[in-house]
Short mmCIF file of C-alpha atoms and ligand atoms in Angstrom, two decimals:
data_model
loop_
_atom_site.label_atom_id
_atom_site.label_comp_id
_atom_site.label_asym_id
_atom_site.label_seq_id
_atom_site.Cartn_x
_atom_site.Cartn_y
_atom_site.Cartn_z
CA UNK A 1 -37.11 96.26 25.17
CA UNK A 2 -40.19 97.70 26.94
CA UNK A 3 -39.37 95.58 30.03
CA UNK A 4 -36.59 97.92 30.95
CA UNK A 5 -38.43 101.19 30.25
CA UNK A 6 -38.94 102.01 33.93
CA UNK A 7 -35.30 101.40 34.82
CA UNK A 8 -33.57 104.75 35.11
CA UNK A 9 -29.83 104.78 34.83
CA UNK A 10 -28.05 107.10 37.23
CA UNK A 11 -24.49 108.36 37.37
CA UNK A 12 -22.21 105.58 38.50
CA UNK A 13 -20.39 105.96 41.81
CA UNK A 14 -16.73 106.86 41.47
CA UNK A 15 -14.60 103.84 40.66
CA UNK A 16 -17.54 101.91 39.15
CA UNK A 17 -17.62 103.37 35.68
CA UNK A 18 -17.01 102.31 32.13
CA UNK A 19 -18.07 99.28 30.18
CA UNK A 20 -19.35 96.40 32.28
CA UNK A 21 -20.76 98.63 35.02
CA UNK A 22 -24.18 100.19 35.48
CA UNK A 23 -26.13 101.31 38.51
CA UNK A 24 -29.85 100.85 39.15
CA UNK A 25 -32.17 99.86 41.97
CA UNK A 26 -31.95 96.24 43.18
CA UNK A 27 -35.72 95.78 43.34
CA UNK A 28 -36.05 96.82 39.68
CA UNK A 29 -33.52 94.21 38.59
CA UNK A 30 -35.05 91.49 40.76
CA UNK A 31 -38.54 92.45 39.58
CA UNK A 32 -37.45 92.21 35.95
CA UNK A 33 -35.85 88.80 36.53
CA UNK A 34 -38.83 87.45 38.46
CA UNK A 35 -41.40 88.75 35.98
CA UNK A 36 -39.72 86.97 33.09
CA UNK A 37 -39.15 83.66 34.85
CA UNK A 38 -42.44 82.96 36.62
CA UNK A 39 -43.14 79.32 37.45
CA UNK A 40 -46.91 78.79 37.21
CA UNK A 41 -48.81 76.15 39.14
CA UNK A 42 -51.84 75.33 36.96
CA UNK A 43 -54.70 74.46 39.31
CA UNK A 44 -57.05 73.34 36.56
CA UNK A 45 -60.33 71.71 37.50
CA UNK A 46 -62.43 72.03 34.35
CA UNK A 47 -62.87 73.58 30.90
CA UNK A 48 -60.77 76.73 31.52
CA UNK A 49 -57.85 74.36 32.02
CA UNK A 50 -58.19 73.23 28.41
CA UNK A 51 -58.02 76.84 27.27
CA UNK A 52 -54.86 77.24 29.31
CA UNK A 53 -53.36 74.21 27.55
CA UNK A 54 -53.96 76.02 24.26
CA UNK A 55 -52.24 79.09 25.73
CA UNK A 56 -49.22 77.03 26.68
CA UNK A 57 -49.01 75.15 23.39
CA UNK A 58 -47.04 76.15 20.32
CA UNK A 59 -49.46 78.62 18.71
CA UNK A 60 -49.72 81.02 21.67
CA UNK A 61 -46.56 79.72 23.30
CA UNK A 62 -46.36 80.91 26.89
CA UNK A 63 -42.63 80.18 26.72
CA UNK A 64 -42.32 83.60 25.04
CA UNK A 65 -42.93 84.99 28.53
CA UNK A 66 -40.49 82.67 30.25
CA UNK A 67 -43.33 80.78 31.94
CA UNK A 68 -43.27 77.41 30.22
CA UNK A 69 -41.91 75.64 33.27
CA UNK A 70 -45.15 74.44 34.89
CA UNK A 71 -44.85 73.38 38.47
CA UNK A 72 -47.10 70.84 40.11
CA UNK A 73 -45.28 71.26 43.37
CA UNK A 74 -46.37 74.35 45.36
CA UNK A 75 -42.93 74.87 46.84
CA UNK A 76 -41.41 75.24 43.39
CA UNK A 77 -44.01 77.68 42.03
CA UNK A 78 -44.59 81.39 42.44
CA UNK A 79 -47.75 81.93 40.38
CA UNK A 80 -50.92 80.06 41.30
CA UNK A 81 -53.21 79.95 38.25
CA UNK A 82 -56.69 78.83 39.23
CA UNK A 83 -58.80 77.81 36.26
CA UNK A 84 -62.13 76.12 36.52
CA UNK A 85 -65.02 75.54 38.84
CA UNK A 86 -63.93 75.23 42.45
CA UNK A 87 -66.36 73.26 44.55
CA UNK A 88 -66.61 73.93 48.25
CA UNK A 89 -65.08 70.50 48.86
CA UNK A 90 -62.08 71.51 46.72
CA UNK A 91 -61.70 74.87 48.52
CA UNK A 92 -59.55 73.57 51.42
CA UNK A 93 -57.26 71.79 48.93
CA UNK A 94 -56.75 75.01 46.95
CA UNK A 95 -56.06 76.93 50.14
CA UNK A 96 -53.55 74.31 51.26
CA UNK A 97 -51.72 74.58 47.93
CA UNK A 98 -51.60 78.38 48.32
CA UNK A 99 -50.28 78.09 51.88
CA UNK A 100 -47.52 75.72 50.75
CA UNK A 101 -46.18 78.24 48.23
CA UNK A 102 -43.31 80.37 49.41
CA UNK A 103 -43.32 84.16 49.27
CA UNK A 104 -43.33 86.03 47.01
CA UNK A 105 -46.35 84.39 45.40
CA UNK A 106 -49.05 85.69 43.10
CA UNK A 107 -52.52 84.42 42.23
CA UNK A 108 -54.29 84.59 38.88
CA UNK A 109 -57.98 83.74 38.74
CA UNK A 110 -58.88 82.60 35.23
CA UNK A 111 -62.47 82.60 34.02
CA UNK A 112 -65.90 83.25 35.44
CA UNK A 113 -66.01 80.11 37.61
CA UNK A 114 -62.80 80.74 39.52
CA UNK A 115 -63.55 84.45 39.82
CA UNK A 116 -67.22 84.34 40.82
CA UNK A 117 -68.63 80.82 40.58
CA UNK A 118 -69.74 81.59 37.02
CA UNK A 119 -73.00 79.98 35.98
CA UNK A 120 -72.83 77.59 38.93
CA UNK A 121 -74.75 79.58 41.51
CA UNK A 122 -75.37 76.47 43.57
CA UNK A 123 -74.90 75.24 47.13
CA UNK A 124 -71.83 73.19 46.22
CA UNK A 125 -69.70 75.72 44.30
CA UNK A 126 -67.43 78.36 45.78
CA UNK A 127 -68.61 81.77 44.53
CA UNK A 128 -65.11 83.02 43.79
CA UNK A 129 -61.74 81.86 45.06
CA UNK A 130 -61.20 85.24 46.74
CA UNK A 131 -63.49 83.92 49.46
CA UNK A 132 -60.59 81.77 50.64
CA UNK A 133 -57.33 83.20 49.21
CA UNK A 134 -56.20 86.66 48.01
CA UNK A 135 -56.24 87.16 44.23
CA UNK A 136 -53.97 89.53 42.27
CA UNK A 137 -55.53 89.45 38.79
CA UNK A 138 -58.90 88.24 37.48
CA UNK A 139 -59.44 87.16 33.87
CA UNK A 140 -63.06 87.45 32.75
CA UNK A 141 -64.75 85.12 30.27
CA UNK A 142 -66.29 81.67 29.96
CA UNK A 143 -63.84 80.53 28.87
CA UNK A 144 -61.34 83.36 28.32
CA UNK A 145 -59.54 83.07 24.99
CA UNK A 146 -55.76 82.46 25.08
CA UNK A 147 -55.23 86.15 24.22
CA UNK A 148 -57.12 87.08 27.38
CA UNK A 149 -55.06 84.60 29.40
CA UNK A 150 -51.86 86.12 28.07
CA UNK A 151 -53.18 89.61 28.83
CA UNK A 152 -53.90 88.54 32.42
CA UNK A 153 -50.46 86.98 32.63
CA UNK A 154 -48.87 90.23 31.47
CA UNK A 155 -50.83 92.10 34.16
CA UNK A 156 -49.22 89.77 36.69
CA UNK A 157 -45.81 90.49 35.14
CA UNK A 158 -46.42 94.23 35.62
CA UNK A 159 -47.25 93.64 39.27
CA UNK A 160 -44.14 91.51 39.74
CA UNK A 161 -41.91 94.05 38.03
CA UNK A 162 -43.14 96.98 40.09
CA UNK A 163 -43.43 95.28 43.47
CA UNK A 164 -41.02 96.61 46.07
CA UNK A 165 -38.88 94.18 48.04
CA UNK A 166 -40.53 95.47 51.21
CA UNK A 167 -44.15 94.82 50.18
CA UNK A 168 -44.43 91.37 51.75
CA UNK A 169 -43.36 92.72 55.14
CA UNK A 170 -45.62 95.75 55.09
CA UNK A 171 -48.52 96.01 57.56
CA UNK A 172 -50.98 96.37 54.68
CA UNK A 173 -49.97 93.00 53.23
CA UNK A 174 -49.97 91.36 56.66
CA UNK A 175 -53.46 92.78 57.18
CA UNK A 176 -54.61 91.32 53.87
CA UNK A 177 -53.34 87.86 54.85
CA UNK A 178 -54.83 88.20 58.33
CA UNK A 179 -58.23 88.94 56.76
CA UNK A 180 -57.99 85.43 55.27
CA UNK A 181 -56.86 83.94 58.56
CA UNK A 182 -53.31 83.45 57.23
CA UNK A 183 -50.35 84.36 59.42
S1 SF4 B 201 -65.62 79.83 33.29
FE1 SF4 B 201 -66.72 78.64 31.71
S2 SF4 B 201 -65.09 77.62 30.58
FE2 SF4 B 201 -64.19 78.28 32.53
S3 SF4 B 201 -64.44 76.52 33.91
FE3 SF4 B 201 -66.23 77.84 34.15
S4 SF4 B 201 -67.78 76.97 32.77
FE4 SF4 B 201 -65.78 76.19 32.14
#
């Protein structure tokens, strides 16, 4: 399984050997578990949301990645998937949802509208959700095909797998949140 390719087995400490025992780094194991059991919160406001429904349905089947358990409650989700045009009126709602999610949390921006405002270069549309919340992965396209959505999702899985347990307490991450006015 390619998921485990970056896990390096080391010699077991004395007394912890034989079948049933193996030694590895805790953050690798937690990363592997988290990456394959993400709970997405689909924040779908327009057409990209429909494309996501196709991604979740039987043909593309997001359950293959362990992510079929959609959460419409921010406190029970760890991946915010923003898909669709976000108006400036909707911006504070999106930010509130992000703030209500517990750490660790990741953000996926799906499609041109969420990532940059898309074709809606108007006074009423937010020109990219990264104006109000940090984004981990952007998926280009209008709309992106389900293959692109799955590719973006796998990029998130890579991030989750390789993230250290210390990252959320590091000054760099705190600085990123502070740049968005988040404590
Ligand atoms: S990027 Fe295109 S498909 Fe997606 S919400 Fe915007 S207009 Fe619709």
